Short mmCIF file of C-alpha atoms in Angstrom, two decimals:
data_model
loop_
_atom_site.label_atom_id
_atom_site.label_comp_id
_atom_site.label_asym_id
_atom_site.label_seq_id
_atom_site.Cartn_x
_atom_site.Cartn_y
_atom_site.Cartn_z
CA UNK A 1 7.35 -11.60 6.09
CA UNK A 2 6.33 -10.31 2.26
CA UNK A 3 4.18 -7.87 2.32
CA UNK A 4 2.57 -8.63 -1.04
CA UNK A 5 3.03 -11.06 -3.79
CA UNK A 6 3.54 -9.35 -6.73
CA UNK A 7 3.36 -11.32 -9.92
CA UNK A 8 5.36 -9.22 -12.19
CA UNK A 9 8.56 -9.97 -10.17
CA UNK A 10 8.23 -13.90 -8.99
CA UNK A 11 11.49 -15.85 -9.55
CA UNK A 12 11.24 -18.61 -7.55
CA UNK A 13 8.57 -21.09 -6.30
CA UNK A 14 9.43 -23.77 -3.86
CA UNK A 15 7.58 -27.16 -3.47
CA UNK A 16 6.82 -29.20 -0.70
CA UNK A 17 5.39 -32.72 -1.55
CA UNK A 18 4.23 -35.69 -0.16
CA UNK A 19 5.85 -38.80 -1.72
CA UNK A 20 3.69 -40.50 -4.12
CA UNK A 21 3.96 -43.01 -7.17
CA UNK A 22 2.73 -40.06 -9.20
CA UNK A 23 5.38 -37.44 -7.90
CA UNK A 24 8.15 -37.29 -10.34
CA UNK A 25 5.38 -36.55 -13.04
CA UNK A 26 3.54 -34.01 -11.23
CA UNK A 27 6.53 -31.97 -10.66
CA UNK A 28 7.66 -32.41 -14.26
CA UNK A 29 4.28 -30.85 -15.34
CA UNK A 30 4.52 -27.81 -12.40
CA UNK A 31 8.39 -27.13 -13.73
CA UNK A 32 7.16 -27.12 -17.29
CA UNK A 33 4.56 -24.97 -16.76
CA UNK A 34 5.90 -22.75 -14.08
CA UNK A 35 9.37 -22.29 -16.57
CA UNK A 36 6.95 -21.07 -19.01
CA UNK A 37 6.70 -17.66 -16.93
CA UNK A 38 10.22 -17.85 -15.76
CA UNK A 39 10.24 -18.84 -12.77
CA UNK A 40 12.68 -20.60 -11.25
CA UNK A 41 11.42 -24.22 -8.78
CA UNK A 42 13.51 -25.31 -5.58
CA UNK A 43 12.60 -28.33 -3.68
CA UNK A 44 12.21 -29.06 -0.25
CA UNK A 45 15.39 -31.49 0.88
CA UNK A 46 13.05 -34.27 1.44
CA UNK A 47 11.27 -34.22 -2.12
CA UNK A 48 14.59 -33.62 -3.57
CA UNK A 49 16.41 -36.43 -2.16
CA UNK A 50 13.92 -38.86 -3.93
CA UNK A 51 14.98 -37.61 -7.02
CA UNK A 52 19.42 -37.92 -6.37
CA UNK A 53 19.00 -33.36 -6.23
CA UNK A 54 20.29 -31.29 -3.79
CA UNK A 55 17.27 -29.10 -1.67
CA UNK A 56 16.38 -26.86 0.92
CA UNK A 57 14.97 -26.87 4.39
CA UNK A 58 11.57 -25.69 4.29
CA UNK A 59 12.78 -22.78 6.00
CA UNK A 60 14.63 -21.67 3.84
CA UNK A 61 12.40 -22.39 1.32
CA UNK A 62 10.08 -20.15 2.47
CA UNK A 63 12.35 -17.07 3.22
CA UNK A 64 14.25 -17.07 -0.43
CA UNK A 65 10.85 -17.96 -2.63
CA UNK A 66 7.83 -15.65 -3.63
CA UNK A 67 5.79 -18.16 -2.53
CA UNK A 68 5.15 -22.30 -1.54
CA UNK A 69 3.53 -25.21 -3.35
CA UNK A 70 2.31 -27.61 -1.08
CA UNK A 71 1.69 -30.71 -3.42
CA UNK A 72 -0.28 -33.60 -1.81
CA UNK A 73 -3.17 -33.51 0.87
CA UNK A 74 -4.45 -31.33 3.25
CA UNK A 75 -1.95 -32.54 6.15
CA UNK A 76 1.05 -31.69 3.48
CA UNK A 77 -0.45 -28.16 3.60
CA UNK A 78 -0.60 -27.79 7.25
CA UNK A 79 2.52 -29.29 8.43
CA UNK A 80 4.01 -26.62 5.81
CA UNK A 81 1.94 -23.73 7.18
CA UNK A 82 2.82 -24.74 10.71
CA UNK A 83 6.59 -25.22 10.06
CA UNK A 84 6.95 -21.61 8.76
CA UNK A 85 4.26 -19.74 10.88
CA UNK A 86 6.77 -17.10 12.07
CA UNK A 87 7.58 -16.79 8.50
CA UNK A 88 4.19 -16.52 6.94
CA UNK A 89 4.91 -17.58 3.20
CA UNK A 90 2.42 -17.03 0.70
CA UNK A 91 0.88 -21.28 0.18
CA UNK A 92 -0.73 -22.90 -2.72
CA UNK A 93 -2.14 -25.96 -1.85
CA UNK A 94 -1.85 -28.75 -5.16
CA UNK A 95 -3.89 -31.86 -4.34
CA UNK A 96 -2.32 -34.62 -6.25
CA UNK A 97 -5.81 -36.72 -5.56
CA UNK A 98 -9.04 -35.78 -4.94
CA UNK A 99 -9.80 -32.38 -3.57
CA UNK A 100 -9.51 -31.40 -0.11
CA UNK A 101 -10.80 -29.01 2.08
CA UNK A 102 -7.70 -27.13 2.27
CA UNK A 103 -6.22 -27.60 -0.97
CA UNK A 104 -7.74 -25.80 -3.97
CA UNK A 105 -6.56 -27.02 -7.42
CA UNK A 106 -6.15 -30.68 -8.62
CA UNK A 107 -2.94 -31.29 -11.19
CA UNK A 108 -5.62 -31.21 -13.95
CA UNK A 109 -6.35 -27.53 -13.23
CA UNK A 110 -2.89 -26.34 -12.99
CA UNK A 111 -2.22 -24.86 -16.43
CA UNK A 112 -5.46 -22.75 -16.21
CA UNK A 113 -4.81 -21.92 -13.01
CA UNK A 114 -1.33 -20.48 -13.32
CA UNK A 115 -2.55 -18.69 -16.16
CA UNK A 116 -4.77 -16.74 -14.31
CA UNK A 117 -2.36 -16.50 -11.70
CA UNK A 118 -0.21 -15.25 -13.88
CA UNK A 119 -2.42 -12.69 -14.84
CA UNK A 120 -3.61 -11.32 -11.45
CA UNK A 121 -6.65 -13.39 -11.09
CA UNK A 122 -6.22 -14.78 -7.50
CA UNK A 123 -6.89 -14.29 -4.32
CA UNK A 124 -5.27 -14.30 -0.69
CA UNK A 125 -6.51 -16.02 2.16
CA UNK A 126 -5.18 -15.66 5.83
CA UNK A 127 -7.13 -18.13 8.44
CA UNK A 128 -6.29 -17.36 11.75
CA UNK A 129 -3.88 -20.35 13.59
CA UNK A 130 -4.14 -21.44 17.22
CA UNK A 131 -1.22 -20.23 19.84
CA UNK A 132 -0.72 -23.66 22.24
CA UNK A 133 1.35 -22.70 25.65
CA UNK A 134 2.57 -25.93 26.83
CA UNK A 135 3.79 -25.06 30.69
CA UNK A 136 5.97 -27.95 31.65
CA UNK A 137 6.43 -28.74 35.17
CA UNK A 138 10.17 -27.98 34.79
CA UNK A 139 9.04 -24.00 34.60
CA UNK A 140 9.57 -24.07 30.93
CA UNK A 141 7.16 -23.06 28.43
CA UNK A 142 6.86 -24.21 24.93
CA UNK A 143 4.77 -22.45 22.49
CA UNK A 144 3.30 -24.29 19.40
CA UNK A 145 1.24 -23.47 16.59
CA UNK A 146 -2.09 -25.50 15.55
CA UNK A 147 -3.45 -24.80 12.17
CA UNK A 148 -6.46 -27.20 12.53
CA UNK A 149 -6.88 -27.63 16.45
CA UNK A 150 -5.30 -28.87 19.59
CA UNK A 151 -6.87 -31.85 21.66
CA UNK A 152 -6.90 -33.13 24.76
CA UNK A 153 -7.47 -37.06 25.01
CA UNK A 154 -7.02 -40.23 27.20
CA UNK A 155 -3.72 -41.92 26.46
CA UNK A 156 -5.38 -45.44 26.90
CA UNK A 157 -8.19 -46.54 24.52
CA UNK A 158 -12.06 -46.36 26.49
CA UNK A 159 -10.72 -44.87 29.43
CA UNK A 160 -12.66 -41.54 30.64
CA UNK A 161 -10.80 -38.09 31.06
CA UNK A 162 -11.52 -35.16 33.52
CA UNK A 163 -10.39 -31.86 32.52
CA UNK A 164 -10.38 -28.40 34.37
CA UNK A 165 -10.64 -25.38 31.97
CA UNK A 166 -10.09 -21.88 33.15
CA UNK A 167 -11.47 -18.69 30.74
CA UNK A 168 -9.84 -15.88 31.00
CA UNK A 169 -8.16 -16.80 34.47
CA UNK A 170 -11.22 -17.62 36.40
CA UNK A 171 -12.81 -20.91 36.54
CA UNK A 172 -14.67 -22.40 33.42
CA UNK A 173 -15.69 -25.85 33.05
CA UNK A 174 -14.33 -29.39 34.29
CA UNK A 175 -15.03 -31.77 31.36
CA UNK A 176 -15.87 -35.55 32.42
CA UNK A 177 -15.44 -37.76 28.62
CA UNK A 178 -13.20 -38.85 26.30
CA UNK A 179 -11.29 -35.39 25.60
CA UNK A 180 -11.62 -31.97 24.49
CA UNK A 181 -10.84 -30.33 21.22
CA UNK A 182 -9.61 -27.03 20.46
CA UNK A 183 -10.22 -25.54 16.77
CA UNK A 184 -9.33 -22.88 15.13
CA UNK A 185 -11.95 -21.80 12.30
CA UNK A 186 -10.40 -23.92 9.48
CA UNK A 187 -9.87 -26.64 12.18
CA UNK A 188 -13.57 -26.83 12.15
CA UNK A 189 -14.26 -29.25 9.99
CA UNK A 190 -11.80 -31.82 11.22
CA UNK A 191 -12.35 -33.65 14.43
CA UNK A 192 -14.43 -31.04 15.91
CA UNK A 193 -16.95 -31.74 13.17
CA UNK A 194 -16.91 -35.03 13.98
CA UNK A 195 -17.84 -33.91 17.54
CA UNK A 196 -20.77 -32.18 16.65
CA UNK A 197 -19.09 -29.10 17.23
CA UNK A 198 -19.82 -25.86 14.74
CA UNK A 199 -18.77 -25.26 11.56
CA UNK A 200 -17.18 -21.51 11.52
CA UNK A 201 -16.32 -19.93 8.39
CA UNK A 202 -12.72 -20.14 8.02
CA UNK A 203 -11.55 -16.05 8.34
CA UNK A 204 -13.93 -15.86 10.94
CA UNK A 205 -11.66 -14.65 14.10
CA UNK A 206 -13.54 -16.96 16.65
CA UNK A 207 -12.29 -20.38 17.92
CA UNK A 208 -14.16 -23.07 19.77
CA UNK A 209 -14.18 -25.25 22.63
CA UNK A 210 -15.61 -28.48 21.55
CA UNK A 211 -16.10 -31.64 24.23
CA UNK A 212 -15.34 -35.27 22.94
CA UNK A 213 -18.05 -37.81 23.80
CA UNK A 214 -19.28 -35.93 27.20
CA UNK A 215 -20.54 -37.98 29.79
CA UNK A 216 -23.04 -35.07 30.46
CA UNK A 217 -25.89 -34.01 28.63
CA UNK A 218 -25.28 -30.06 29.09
CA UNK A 219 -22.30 -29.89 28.03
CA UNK A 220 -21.60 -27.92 24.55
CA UNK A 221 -19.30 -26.53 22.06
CA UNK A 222 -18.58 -23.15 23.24
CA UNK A 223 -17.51 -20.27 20.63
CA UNK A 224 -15.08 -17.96 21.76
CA UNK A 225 -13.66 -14.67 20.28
CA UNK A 226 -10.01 -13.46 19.89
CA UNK A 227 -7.97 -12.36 22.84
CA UNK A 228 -9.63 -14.78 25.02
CA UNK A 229 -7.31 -17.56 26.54
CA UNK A 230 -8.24 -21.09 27.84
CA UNK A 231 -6.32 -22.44 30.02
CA UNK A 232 -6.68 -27.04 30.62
CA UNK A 233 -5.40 -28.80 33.24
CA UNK A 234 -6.08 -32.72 34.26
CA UNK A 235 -4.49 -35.35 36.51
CA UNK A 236 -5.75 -38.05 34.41
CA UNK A 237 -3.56 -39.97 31.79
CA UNK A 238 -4.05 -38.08 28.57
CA UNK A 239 -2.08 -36.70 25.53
CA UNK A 240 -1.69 -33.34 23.98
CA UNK A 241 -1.97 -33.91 20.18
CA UNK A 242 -1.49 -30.88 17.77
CA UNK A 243 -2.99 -31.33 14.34
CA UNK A 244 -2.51 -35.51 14.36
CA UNK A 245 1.01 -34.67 14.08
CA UNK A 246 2.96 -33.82 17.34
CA UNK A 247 1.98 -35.77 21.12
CA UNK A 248 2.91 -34.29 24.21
CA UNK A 249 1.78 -36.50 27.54
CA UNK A 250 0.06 -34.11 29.73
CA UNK A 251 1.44 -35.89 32.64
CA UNK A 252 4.59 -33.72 32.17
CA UNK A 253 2.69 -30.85 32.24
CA UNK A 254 1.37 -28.19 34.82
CA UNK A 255 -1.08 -26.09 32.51
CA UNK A 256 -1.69 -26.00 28.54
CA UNK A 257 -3.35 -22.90 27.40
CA UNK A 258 -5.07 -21.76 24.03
CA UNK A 259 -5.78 -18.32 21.76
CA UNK A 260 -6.07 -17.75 18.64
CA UNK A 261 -3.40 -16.56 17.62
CA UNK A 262 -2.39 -12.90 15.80
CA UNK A 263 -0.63 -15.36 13.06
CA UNK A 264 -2.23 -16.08 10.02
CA UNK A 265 -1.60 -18.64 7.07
CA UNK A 266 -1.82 -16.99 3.50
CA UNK A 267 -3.32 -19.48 1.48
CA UNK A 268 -3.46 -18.36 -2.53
CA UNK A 269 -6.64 -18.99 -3.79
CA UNK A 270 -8.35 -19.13 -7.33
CA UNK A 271 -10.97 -16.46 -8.33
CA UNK A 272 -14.20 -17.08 -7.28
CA UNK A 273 -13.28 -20.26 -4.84
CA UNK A 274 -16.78 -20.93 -2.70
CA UNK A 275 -16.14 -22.39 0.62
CA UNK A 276 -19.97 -23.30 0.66
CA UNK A 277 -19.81 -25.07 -2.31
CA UNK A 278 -17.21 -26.82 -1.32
CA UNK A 279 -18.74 -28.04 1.80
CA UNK A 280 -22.35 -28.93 0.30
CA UNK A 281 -20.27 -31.27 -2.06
CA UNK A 282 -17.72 -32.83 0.76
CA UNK A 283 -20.83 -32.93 3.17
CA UNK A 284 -23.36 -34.24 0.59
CA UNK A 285 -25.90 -31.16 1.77
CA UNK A 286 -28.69 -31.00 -0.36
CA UNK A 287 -28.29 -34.12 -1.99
CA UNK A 288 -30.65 -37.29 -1.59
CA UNK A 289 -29.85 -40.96 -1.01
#
């Protein structure tokens, strides 16, 4: 893993982009400005074989580059940062559309950004991701990483869930509903917000517990700190999903278990970026009908 990112000595960028009508132009603009500092682009295979080049695995990517462009949406951005968790690149997030949560400059901004970039004014994020134990009834264990959350739902459309939860290795909860979610602080505003779960502030080292749809009136989100583990377990038909992108039939599984995790994204950030802001205008707070 870099240790820094020093700007006096970048070479290399690589970029990671979801295919779009508007892609070819948006990386002609990043290569023209980016070559304007020196520095060097790769592409991800998959980008690259749209355009007849030869690429990289996004491994490799991230070990031989001073840092990542993730250009497209907020799942672009956290398939990348889950793909080289062990790695930790540094990430800028590029939103080819409007602005998401995670991603913090739109192509319009990128020429002002880099040159503040370019001359140190920027900033490093690292949100905390979520370790996922998935103990298969085989005796092996996989571990995954989830940079928004991990959740727990039926497999078949209105049907009701019951799920044990142990904290800690004693005896938690058993959750009667549609599911349970699992967020880390980023993952917040994601499904869990649609659960009327909390909104954490995103370096916050917390996670939380949310239940989907409960068929009991006392149950609530539960906020818990980091080194504390959560372990689910259920006989009912349900589905592991990590971050909308990866299903795992709990079925197959004994136990799935949940931490934060001690690895961190590093998302590069303009000057001055205000999370707050950013959710008063996403959420409409403050604003009247």
């Amino acid at each position: 893993m870099k240790k820094d990112l020093n700007i006096k000595t970048i070479k290399k960028v690589g970029i990671v982009a979801k295919s779009s009508p508007e892609l070819v132009q948006n990386l002609k603009t990043i290569e023209k400005i980016l070559s304007g500092y020196g520095v060097e682009i790769l592409l991800e295979s998959a980008v690259a074989k749209e355009l007849n080049l030869n690429g990289y695995e996004t491994g490799e990517l991230a070990r031989n580059c001073d840092f990542l462009i993730s250009l497209g949406g907020d799942g672009t951005i956290i398939s990348l940062c889950r793909q080289t968790a062990e790695i930790s690149p540094f990430v800028l997030g590029i939103h080819a559309g409007r602005l998401g949560f995670l991603t913090d400059i739109t192509m319009n901004e990128c020429e002002k950004f880099f040159a503040d970039f370019f001359s140190g004014k920027f900033e490093v994020e690292k949100p905390h991701m979520l370790d996922v134990f998935l103990h298969e009834k085989s005796g092996k264990t996989l571990q995954k990483i989830a940079f928004n959350d991990a959740v727990i739902v039926s497999a078949k459309s209105a049907a009701m869930t019951q799920i044990e939860a142990c904290l800690n290795g004693k005896y938690f909860n058993s959750y009667f509903g549609d599911g349970v979610i699992i967020a880390t602080p980023v993952g917040t505003t994601a499904y869990n917000m649609s659960a009327n779960g909390p909104i954490i502030y995103p370096l916050s080292e917390v996670f939380t517990v949310t239940p989907i749809c409960s068929h009991s009136l006392t149950q609530r989100p539960v906020v818990l700190p980091h080194g504390f583990e959560v372990k689910f377990k259920t006989s009912s038909d349900a589905m592991l999903v990590i971050d909308g992108q990866d299903r795992y039939k709990m079925s197959n599984l004994t136990v799935v278990s949940a931490r934060l995790s001690d690895k961190s994204a590093r998302l590069i950030r303009h000057v001055g970026r205000d999370y707050f802001q950013i959710l008063k205008e996403k959420l409409h707070w403050g604003y009247n009908d």
